[in-house]
Tab-separated table of C-alpha atoms and ligand atoms in Angstrom:
chain	number	residue	atom	x	y	z
A	1119	ALA	CA	-191.175	-61.128	88.107
A	1120	GLY	CA	-190.975	-59.674	84.442
A	1121	LEU	CA	-194.111	-58.199	82.901
A	1122	ASP	CA	-195.033	-61.217	80.888
A	1123	GLU	CA	-194.530	-63.527	83.833
A	1124	ALA	CA	-196.667	-61.367	86.032
A	1125	ASP	CA	-199.430	-61.380	83.383
A	1126	GLU	CA	-199.147	-65.167	83.130
A	1127	ALA	CA	-199.524	-65.456	86.834
A	1128	VAL	CA	-202.570	-63.168	86.690
A	1129	ARG	CA	-203.933	-65.363	84.103
A	1130	GLY	CA	-203.435	-68.252	86.410
A	1131	THR	CA	-205.845	-66.702	88.881
A	1132	CYS	CA	-208.575	-67.427	86.394
A	1133	GLU	CA	-208.008	-71.094	86.625
A	1134	ASP	CA	-207.964	-70.897	90.465
A	1135	ALA	CA	-211.297	-69.078	90.749
A	1136	SER	CA	-212.975	-71.674	88.540
A	1137	VAL	CA	-211.327	-74.626	90.337
A	1138	CYS	CA	-212.557	-73.269	93.721
A	1139	LYS	CA	-216.133	-72.639	92.313
A	1140	ARG	CA	-216.334	-76.058	90.740
A	1141	PHE	CA	-215.294	-77.627	93.981
A	1142	ALA	CA	-217.970	-75.668	96.045
A	1143	VAL	CA	-220.555	-76.649	93.422
A	1144	SER	CA	-219.579	-80.297	93.741
A	1145	VAL	CA	-220.122	-80.104	97.575
A	1146	GLY	CA	-223.625	-78.507	96.865
A	1147	TYR	CA	-223.157	-74.911	97.819
A	1148	TRP	CA	-224.888	-73.762	94.633
A	1149	LYS	CA	-225.866	-75.112	91.178
A	1150	ASP	CA	-223.766	-74.735	88.195
A	1151	PRO	CA	-224.105	-77.458	85.560
A	1152	TYR	CA	-221.533	-75.641	83.242
A	1153	ILE	CA	-218.456	-74.982	85.244
A	1154	GLN	CA	-217.461	-78.717	84.859
A	1155	TYR	CA	-216.814	-78.117	81.241
A	1156	PHE	CA	-214.308	-75.385	81.839
A	1157	VAL	CA	-212.043	-76.695	84.687
A	1158	ARG	CA	-210.880	-79.919	86.053
A	1159	GLN	CA	-212.094	-81.196	89.501
A	1160	ALA	CA	-209.862	-79.908	92.288
A	1161	LYS	CA	-207.091	-82.383	93.247
A	1162	GLU	CA	-207.637	-81.778	97.034
A	1163	ARG	CA	-210.659	-80.589	99.005
A	1164	LYS	CA	-210.987	-76.904	99.454
A	1165	ALA	CA	-211.415	-75.703	103.092
A	1166	PRO	CA	-215.012	-75.073	104.204
A	1167	GLU	CA	-214.037	-71.343	104.793
A	1168	ILE	CA	-213.081	-71.035	101.137
A	1169	ASN	CA	-216.156	-72.623	99.935
A	1170	ARG	CA	-218.489	-70.477	102.127
A	1171	GLY	CA	-216.577	-67.408	100.940
A	1172	TYR	CA	-217.130	-68.392	97.313
A	1173	TYR	CA	-220.774	-68.959	98.015
A	1174	ALA	CA	-221.117	-65.470	99.412
A	1175	ARG	CA	-219.187	-64.101	96.438
A	1176	VAL	CA	-221.360	-65.746	93.812
A	1177	HIS	CA	-224.557	-65.064	95.713
A	1178	GLY	CA	-223.637	-61.347	96.505
A	1179	VAL	CA	-222.772	-60.523	92.863
A	1180	SER	CA	-225.782	-62.385	91.468
A	1181	TYR	CA	-228.081	-60.568	93.839
A	1182	LEU	CA	-226.964	-57.125	92.650
A	1183	LEU	CA	-227.017	-58.335	89.035
A	1184	LYS	CA	-230.480	-59.588	89.363
A	1185	ALA	CA	-231.615	-56.413	90.884
A	1186	PHE	CA	-230.192	-54.576	87.844
A	1187	LEU	CA	-231.925	-56.949	85.422
A	1188	LYS	CA	-235.191	-56.329	87.217
A	1189	LYS	CA	-234.929	-52.565	87.109
A	1190	THR	CA	-234.200	-52.677	83.506
A	1191	GLU	CA	-236.513	-55.587	82.594
A	1192	CYS	CA	-233.565	-57.322	80.885
A	1193	ASN	CA	-233.525	-54.375	78.287
A	1194	CYS	CA	-229.901	-54.091	78.919
A	1195	GLN	CA	-226.249	-55.225	78.372
A	1196	ILE	CA	-223.896	-56.932	80.624
A	1197	VAL	CA	-220.123	-56.484	80.217
A	1198	ASN	CA	-218.131	-58.945	82.359
A	1199	LEU	CA	-214.518	-57.631	82.436
A	1200	GLY	CA	-211.894	-60.312	83.228
A	1201	ALA	CA	-214.603	-62.925	83.043
A	1202	GLY	CA	-212.205	-65.860	82.905
A	1203	MET	CA	-214.230	-69.104	82.781
A	1204	ASP	CA	-217.375	-67.496	84.217
A	1205	THR	CA	-220.651	-69.374	83.451
A	1206	LEU	CA	-223.023	-66.617	83.918
A	1207	PHE	CA	-224.357	-66.427	80.378
A	1208	TRP	CA	-225.514	-69.999	80.551
A	1209	ARG	CA	-226.978	-69.632	83.972
A	1210	LEU	CA	-228.912	-66.492	82.995
A	1211	LYS	CA	-230.198	-68.245	79.874
A	1212	ASP	CA	-231.505	-71.239	81.899
A	1213	GLU	CA	-233.323	-68.750	84.197
A	1214	ASN	CA	-234.725	-66.821	81.179
A	1215	LEU	CA	-232.907	-63.710	82.357
A	1216	LEU	CA	-230.636	-62.961	79.434
A	1217	PRO	CA	-229.892	-59.365	78.830
A	1218	ARG	CA	-230.187	-58.157	75.147
A	1219	LYS	CA	-226.495	-58.897	74.881
A	1220	TYR	CA	-223.825	-60.447	77.258
A	1221	PHE	CA	-220.114	-59.429	76.546
A	1222	GLU	CA	-217.064	-60.947	78.088
A	1223	VAL	CA	-213.430	-59.600	77.912
A	1224	ASP	CA	-210.216	-61.347	78.921
A	1225	PHE	CA	-206.590	-61.754	77.756
A	1226	PRO	CA	-206.738	-63.338	74.305
A	1227	MET	CA	-204.935	-66.447	75.756
A	1228	ILE	CA	-207.805	-67.027	78.190
A	1229	VAL	CA	-210.467	-66.326	75.574
A	1230	ALA	CA	-208.823	-68.692	73.247
A	1231	ARG	CA	-209.245	-71.475	75.861
A	1232	LYS	CA	-212.703	-70.518	76.560
A	1233	ILE	CA	-213.705	-70.605	72.904
A	1234	HIS	CA	-211.960	-73.939	72.489
A	1235	ASN	CA	-214.277	-75.428	75.344
A	1236	ILE	CA	-217.309	-73.920	73.926
A	1237	LYS	CA	-216.619	-75.327	70.455
A	1238	SER	CA	-215.888	-78.745	71.697
A	1239	LYS	CA	-218.760	-79.096	74.260
A	1240	PRO	CA	-222.277	-79.169	72.929
A	1241	PRO	CA	-223.833	-78.220	76.476
A	1242	LEU	CA	-221.969	-74.988	75.954
A	1243	SER	CA	-222.323	-74.357	72.311
A	1244	LYS	CA	-226.012	-75.282	72.010
A	1245	PRO	CA	-227.347	-72.439	74.239
A	1246	ILE	CA	-225.393	-69.940	72.142
A	1247	MET	CA	-226.764	-71.305	68.959
A	1248	GLU	CA	-230.336	-71.410	70.405
A	1249	SER	CA	-230.230	-67.818	71.343
A	1250	HIS	CA	-228.633	-66.736	68.095
A	1251	SER	CA	-230.640	-65.418	65.166
A	1252	GLY	CA	-229.853	-63.770	61.893
A	1253	GLU	CA	-226.588	-63.967	60.006
A	1254	SER	CA	-224.039	-66.625	60.648
A	1255	LEU	CA	-222.314	-66.644	64.023
A	1256	LEU	CA	-218.692	-65.218	64.001
A	1257	ILE	CA	-216.248	-67.562	65.747
A	1258	ASP	CA	-212.511	-67.708	65.463
A	1259	SER	CA	-209.772	-68.566	67.964
A	1260	HIS	CA	-209.827	-65.255	69.742
A	1261	SER	CA	-213.259	-63.992	69.578
A	1262	LEU	CA	-216.824	-65.065	69.284
A	1263	ASP	CA	-219.788	-62.987	68.327
A	1264	SER	CA	-223.491	-64.194	68.270
A	1265	SER	CA	-226.705	-62.304	68.811
A	1266	ARG	CA	-226.758	-62.522	72.575
A	1267	TYR	CA	-223.298	-63.478	73.627
A	1268	SER	CA	-219.882	-62.165	72.741
A	1269	ILE	CA	-216.395	-62.935	73.839
A	1270	ILE	CA	-213.428	-60.476	73.198
A	1271	GLY	CA	-209.766	-60.987	73.666
A	1272	GLY	CA	-208.079	-57.713	74.931
A	1273	ASP	CA	-206.227	-56.036	77.631
A	1274	LEU	CA	-208.366	-54.035	80.160
A	1275	ARG	CA	-205.406	-51.599	80.690
A	1276	PHE	CA	-206.144	-50.103	77.319
A	1277	SER	CA	-209.747	-49.008	77.350
A	1278	SER	CA	-209.792	-47.185	73.854
A	1279	ASP	CA	-208.934	-50.565	72.256
A	1280	LEU	CA	-211.551	-52.133	74.302
A	1281	GLU	CA	-214.326	-49.795	73.215
A	1282	GLU	CA	-213.448	-50.292	69.554
A	1283	LYS	CA	-213.602	-54.104	69.857
A	1284	LEU	CA	-216.883	-53.911	71.850
A	1285	LYS	CA	-218.376	-51.760	69.286
A	1286	LYS	CA	-217.406	-54.134	66.545
A	1287	HIS	CA	-219.550	-56.678	68.346
A	1288	ASN	CA	-222.464	-54.243	68.455
A	1289	LEU	CA	-222.112	-52.811	71.862
A	1290	ASP	CA	-224.971	-50.207	72.230
A	1291	ILE	CA	-223.806	-47.425	74.512
A	1292	GLN	CA	-227.387	-46.156	74.863
A	1293	LEU	CA	-228.612	-49.346	76.584
A	1294	PRO	CA	-228.415	-49.538	80.337
A	1295	THR	CA	-225.237	-51.400	80.934
A	1296	LEU	CA	-223.907	-53.424	83.844
A	1297	LEU	CA	-220.159	-53.789	84.053
A	1298	ILE	CA	-218.590	-56.348	86.363
A	1299	THR	CA	-215.143	-56.976	87.605
A	1300	GLU	CA	-214.834	-59.960	89.873
A	1301	CYS	CA	-211.316	-60.166	91.266
A	1302	VAL	CA	-209.710	-58.195	88.449
A	1303	LEU	CA	-208.884	-54.567	89.357
A	1304	VAL	CA	-206.396	-55.551	92.014
A	1305	TYR	CA	-204.003	-56.727	89.125
A	1306	MET	CA	-203.907	-53.207	87.471
A	1307	THR	CA	-202.242	-50.112	88.856
A	1308	PRO	CA	-204.611	-47.576	90.472
A	1309	GLN	CA	-204.216	-45.329	87.437
A	1310	GLN	CA	-205.166	-48.116	85.100
A	1311	SER	CA	-208.223	-49.100	87.019
A	1312	ALA	CA	-209.184	-45.524	87.380
A	1313	ASN	CA	-209.017	-45.158	83.649
A	1314	LEU	CA	-211.222	-48.273	83.185
A	1315	LEU	CA	-213.906	-46.929	85.681
A	1316	LYS	CA	-213.785	-43.474	84.133
A	1317	TRP	CA	-214.077	-44.770	80.613
A	1318	ALA	CA	-217.218	-46.789	81.748
A	1319	ALA	CA	-218.763	-43.951	83.525
A	1320	SER	CA	-218.224	-41.472	80.621
A	1321	THR	CA	-219.262	-43.906	77.939
A	1322	PHE	CA	-222.636	-45.187	79.225
A	1323	PRO	CA	-225.270	-42.680	80.232
A	1324	VAL	CA	-227.217	-45.384	82.198
A	1325	ALA	CA	-224.897	-47.869	83.946
A	1326	MET	CA	-224.061	-49.805	87.021
A	1327	PHE	CA	-220.573	-51.232	87.994
A	1328	ILE	CA	-220.109	-54.172	90.335
A	1329	ASN	CA	-216.673	-54.813	91.696
A	1330	TYR	CA	-215.636	-57.706	93.963
A	1331	GLU	CA	-212.097	-57.759	95.384
A	1332	GLN	CA	-209.741	-57.554	98.447
A	1333	VAL	CA	-210.128	-54.868	101.163
A	1334	ASN	CA	-208.624	-53.988	104.540
A	1335	MET	CA	-205.220	-55.152	103.292
A	1336	THR	CA	-203.199	-53.061	105.520
A	1337	ASP	CA	-203.644	-55.074	108.688
A	1338	ARG	CA	-201.659	-58.057	109.653
A	1339	PHE	CA	-204.018	-60.713	108.092
A	1340	GLY	CA	-204.114	-58.485	104.825
A	1341	GLN	CA	-200.374	-58.526	104.723
A	1342	ILE	CA	-200.318	-62.356	104.870
A	1343	MET	CA	-202.884	-62.494	101.986
A	1344	ILE	CA	-200.675	-60.232	99.948
A	1345	GLU	CA	-197.508	-62.227	100.728
A	1346	ASN	CA	-199.275	-65.403	99.554
A	1347	LEU	CA	-200.324	-63.924	96.295
A	1348	GLN	CA	-196.821	-62.516	95.695
A	1349	ARG	CA	-195.221	-65.774	96.334
A	1350	ARG	CA	-197.039	-66.967	93.289
A	1351	GLN	CA	-195.504	-64.069	91.397
A	1352	CYS	CA	-198.884	-62.284	91.073
A	1353	ASN	CA	-198.497	-58.569	90.379
A	1354	LEU	CA	-200.845	-56.800	92.854
A	1355	ALA	CA	-200.303	-53.424	91.312
A	1356	GLY	CA	-203.701	-52.170	92.642
A	1357	VAL	CA	-203.551	-53.387	96.110
A	1358	GLU	CA	-203.216	-49.817	97.563
A	1359	VAL	CA	-206.840	-49.174	96.640
A	1360	CYS	CA	-207.741	-52.242	98.674
A	1361	LYS	CA	-206.806	-50.594	101.924
A	1362	SER	CA	-210.476	-49.716	103.004
A	1363	LEU	CA	-214.054	-49.687	102.116
A	1364	ASP	CA	-213.635	-45.933	102.032
A	1365	SER	CA	-210.945	-46.057	99.398
A	1366	GLN	CA	-212.930	-48.466	97.313
A	1367	ARG	CA	-215.905	-46.183	97.311
A	1368	GLU	CA	-213.889	-43.134	96.777
A	1369	ARG	CA	-212.303	-44.550	93.604
A	1370	LEU	CA	-215.755	-45.020	92.116
A	1371	LEU	CA	-216.868	-41.564	93.039
A	1372	LEU	CA	-213.772	-39.905	91.779
A	1373	ASN	CA	-213.971	-41.567	88.451
A	1374	GLY	CA	-217.459	-40.340	87.450
A	1375	TRP	CA	-219.927	-42.598	89.241
A	1376	GLU	CA	-222.824	-40.822	90.961
A	1377	THR	CA	-223.547	-43.336	93.713
A	1378	ALA	CA	-221.052	-45.774	95.282
A	1379	HIS	CA	-221.378	-48.430	98.050
A	1380	ALA	CA	-218.812	-50.841	99.488
A	1381	ILE	CA	-219.469	-53.556	102.036
A	1382	ASP	CA	-217.319	-56.374	103.279
A	1383	MET	CA	-218.194	-59.924	102.663
A	1384	MET	CA	-219.045	-60.616	106.369
A	1385	LYS	CA	-221.902	-57.980	105.921
A	1386	VAL	CA	-222.856	-59.772	102.615
A	1387	TYR	CA	-223.035	-63.047	104.561
A	1388	SER	CA	-225.237	-61.510	107.150
A	1389	PHE	CA	-227.621	-60.354	104.462
A	1390	LEU	CA	-227.980	-63.987	103.109
A	1391	PRO	CA	-231.506	-65.376	103.416
A	1392	GLN	CA	-231.660	-67.458	106.717
A	1393	ALA	CA	-232.709	-70.596	104.854
A	1394	ASP	CA	-229.681	-70.324	102.635
A	1395	VAL	CA	-227.428	-69.888	105.603
A	1396	LYS	CA	-228.885	-72.877	107.250
A	1397	ARG	CA	-228.544	-75.009	104.326
A	1398	ILE	CA	-224.896	-74.125	103.407
A	1399	GLU	CA	-223.726	-74.269	107.082
A	1400	GLY	CA	-225.054	-77.811	107.181
A	1401	LEU	CA	-223.084	-78.815	104.217
A	1402	GLU	CA	-219.571	-78.959	105.915
A	1403	PHE	CA	-218.497	-78.491	109.551
A	1404	LEU	CA	-216.539	-75.266	109.958
A	1405	ASP	CA	-214.158	-75.379	112.797
A	1406	GLU	CA	-212.299	-72.133	112.454
A	1407	LYS	CA	-215.125	-69.413	112.818
A	1408	GLU	CA	-212.551	-66.755	113.499
A	1409	LEU	CA	-210.543	-67.523	110.331
A	1410	PHE	CA	-213.724	-67.436	108.282
A	1411	GLU	CA	-214.603	-64.060	109.765
A	1412	GLN	CA	-211.182	-62.695	109.107
A	1413	LEU	CA	-211.297	-63.972	105.430
A	1414	MET	CA	-214.666	-62.437	104.857
A	1415	GLN	CA	-213.481	-59.123	106.312
A	1416	HIS	CA	-210.798	-59.002	103.691
A	1417	TYR	CA	-213.041	-59.221	100.666
A	1418	CYS	CA	-215.773	-56.756	99.530
A	1419	ILE	CA	-218.459	-56.027	97.064
A	1420	CYS	CA	-218.664	-52.403	95.678
A	1421	TRP	CA	-221.281	-51.178	93.304
A	1422	ALA	CA	-221.850	-47.799	91.707
A	1423	SER	CA	-224.428	-46.362	89.405
A	1424	LYS	CA	-225.253	-43.413	87.100
A	1425	ASP	CA	-228.727	-43.126	85.909
A	1426	SER	CA	-229.771	-40.352	83.571
A	1427	SER	CA	-233.133	-41.965	82.835
A	1428	ASN	CA	-234.130	-42.548	86.345
A	1429	LEU	CA	-234.606	-46.290	86.241
A	1430	GLY	CA	-234.001	-46.427	90.004
A	1431	LEU	CA	-230.429	-47.806	89.831
A	1432	ALA	CA	-229.363	-45.571	92.788
A	1433	SER	CA	-231.638	-47.513	95.111
A	1434	ILE	CA	-230.161	-50.877	94.413
A	1435	THR	CA	-228.764	-52.374	97.624
A	1436	PHE	CA	-228.737	-55.568	99.725
B	370	SAM	N1	-213.968	-62.859	87.038
B	370	SAM	C1	-213.564	-64.354	87.039
B	370	SAM	C2	-214.099	-64.959	88.171
B	370	SAM	O1	-214.412	-64.310	89.264
B	370	SAM	O2	-214.370	-66.096	88.304
B	370	SAM	C3	-212.145	-64.487	86.879
B	370	SAM	C4	-211.354	-63.922	88.032
B	370	SAM	S1	-209.590	-64.209	87.858
B	370	SAM	C5	-209.078	-63.983	89.531
B	370	SAM	C6	-209.015	-62.727	87.076
B	370	SAM	C7	-209.185	-62.586	85.649
B	370	SAM	O3	-209.025	-61.379	85.158
B	370	SAM	C8	-208.396	-63.561	84.786
B	370	SAM	O4	-209.185	-64.398	83.945
B	370	SAM	C9	-207.474	-62.643	84.119
B	370	SAM	O5	-206.991	-63.167	82.932
B	370	SAM	C10	-208.281	-61.439	83.921
B	370	SAM	N2	-207.528	-60.201	83.815
B	370	SAM	C11	-206.589	-59.625	84.727
B	370	SAM	N3	-206.066	-58.564	84.195
B	370	SAM	C12	-206.550	-58.323	82.935
B	370	SAM	C13	-206.160	-57.405	81.837
B	370	SAM	N4	-205.427	-56.459	82.007
B	370	SAM	N5	-206.899	-57.585	80.705
B	370	SAM	C14	-207.743	-58.600	80.590
B	370	SAM	N6	-208.031	-59.485	81.470
B	370	SAM	C15	-207.376	-59.387	82.688
């Protein structure tokens, strides 16, 4: 596939992620009253393995994120890179856990769609207005800037551009900053993701990075996953970093992060509170235990920190 086609396929993954999340929400895995405003309901049911996997993904990321919010007492920023149609801003507001400012970055085309949804749906626009104070809110087709929430159209493969745009939206590099990439880095070359990680580590003196993506891709099951994605013309330029938990950790440590962890999603699943496990396992019958375990062993959460003001970010773990 040509470069534009490949980018187009990558943008399509954003739709996929949200459709799957919306489906799992509709079955009752977790609550998200906002996702319905961003994507259609799935045409067919998603397999229970997929729904459980998404539950662990959303829970896992949110667990680490809340630990960060606690350590910083919400006196921080969150930068969600490749955020797609993520609804985190609205969910954090409902829980009274908004950071000082929440930023999102994605391709301009995705951002335009998100802003269109926000503009046309009051349940999305109202919370932004409510949390806004001061001068008038900036909103055009490719970016939105309010006091607590900002969306930026850009390409994560060009980090100097990115910094400039974020700064225009009042990014404060001195604030403790959490950066998130959920299923994003695999679409960039190892060099490009290394540059992004290096940029983040060298820009923010106090920061945490959370990355969710594929791992153990060199075995048979991993190869099948890759073939499936390639069949949809997705450019998995970064898949070589997804070979092991070690290579995931190493990438973080080699690019300026002080501490780094990586665990597979089966491990994350084993850390879920027993009551949650009981509840979600009761939602749908899962026949293929082995398939579920295989799937979960092929995704991971990685997190890293650097902490010059000793907030205790290094001790964040499951
Ligand atoms: N993080 C969201 C989630 O987990 O629900 C969306 C995940 S989706 C699989 C990947 C997202 O990353 C897409 O929205 C895509 O447009 C974005 N993305 C990938 N490469 C990008 C790049 N180079 N610049 C900006 N956005 C990018």
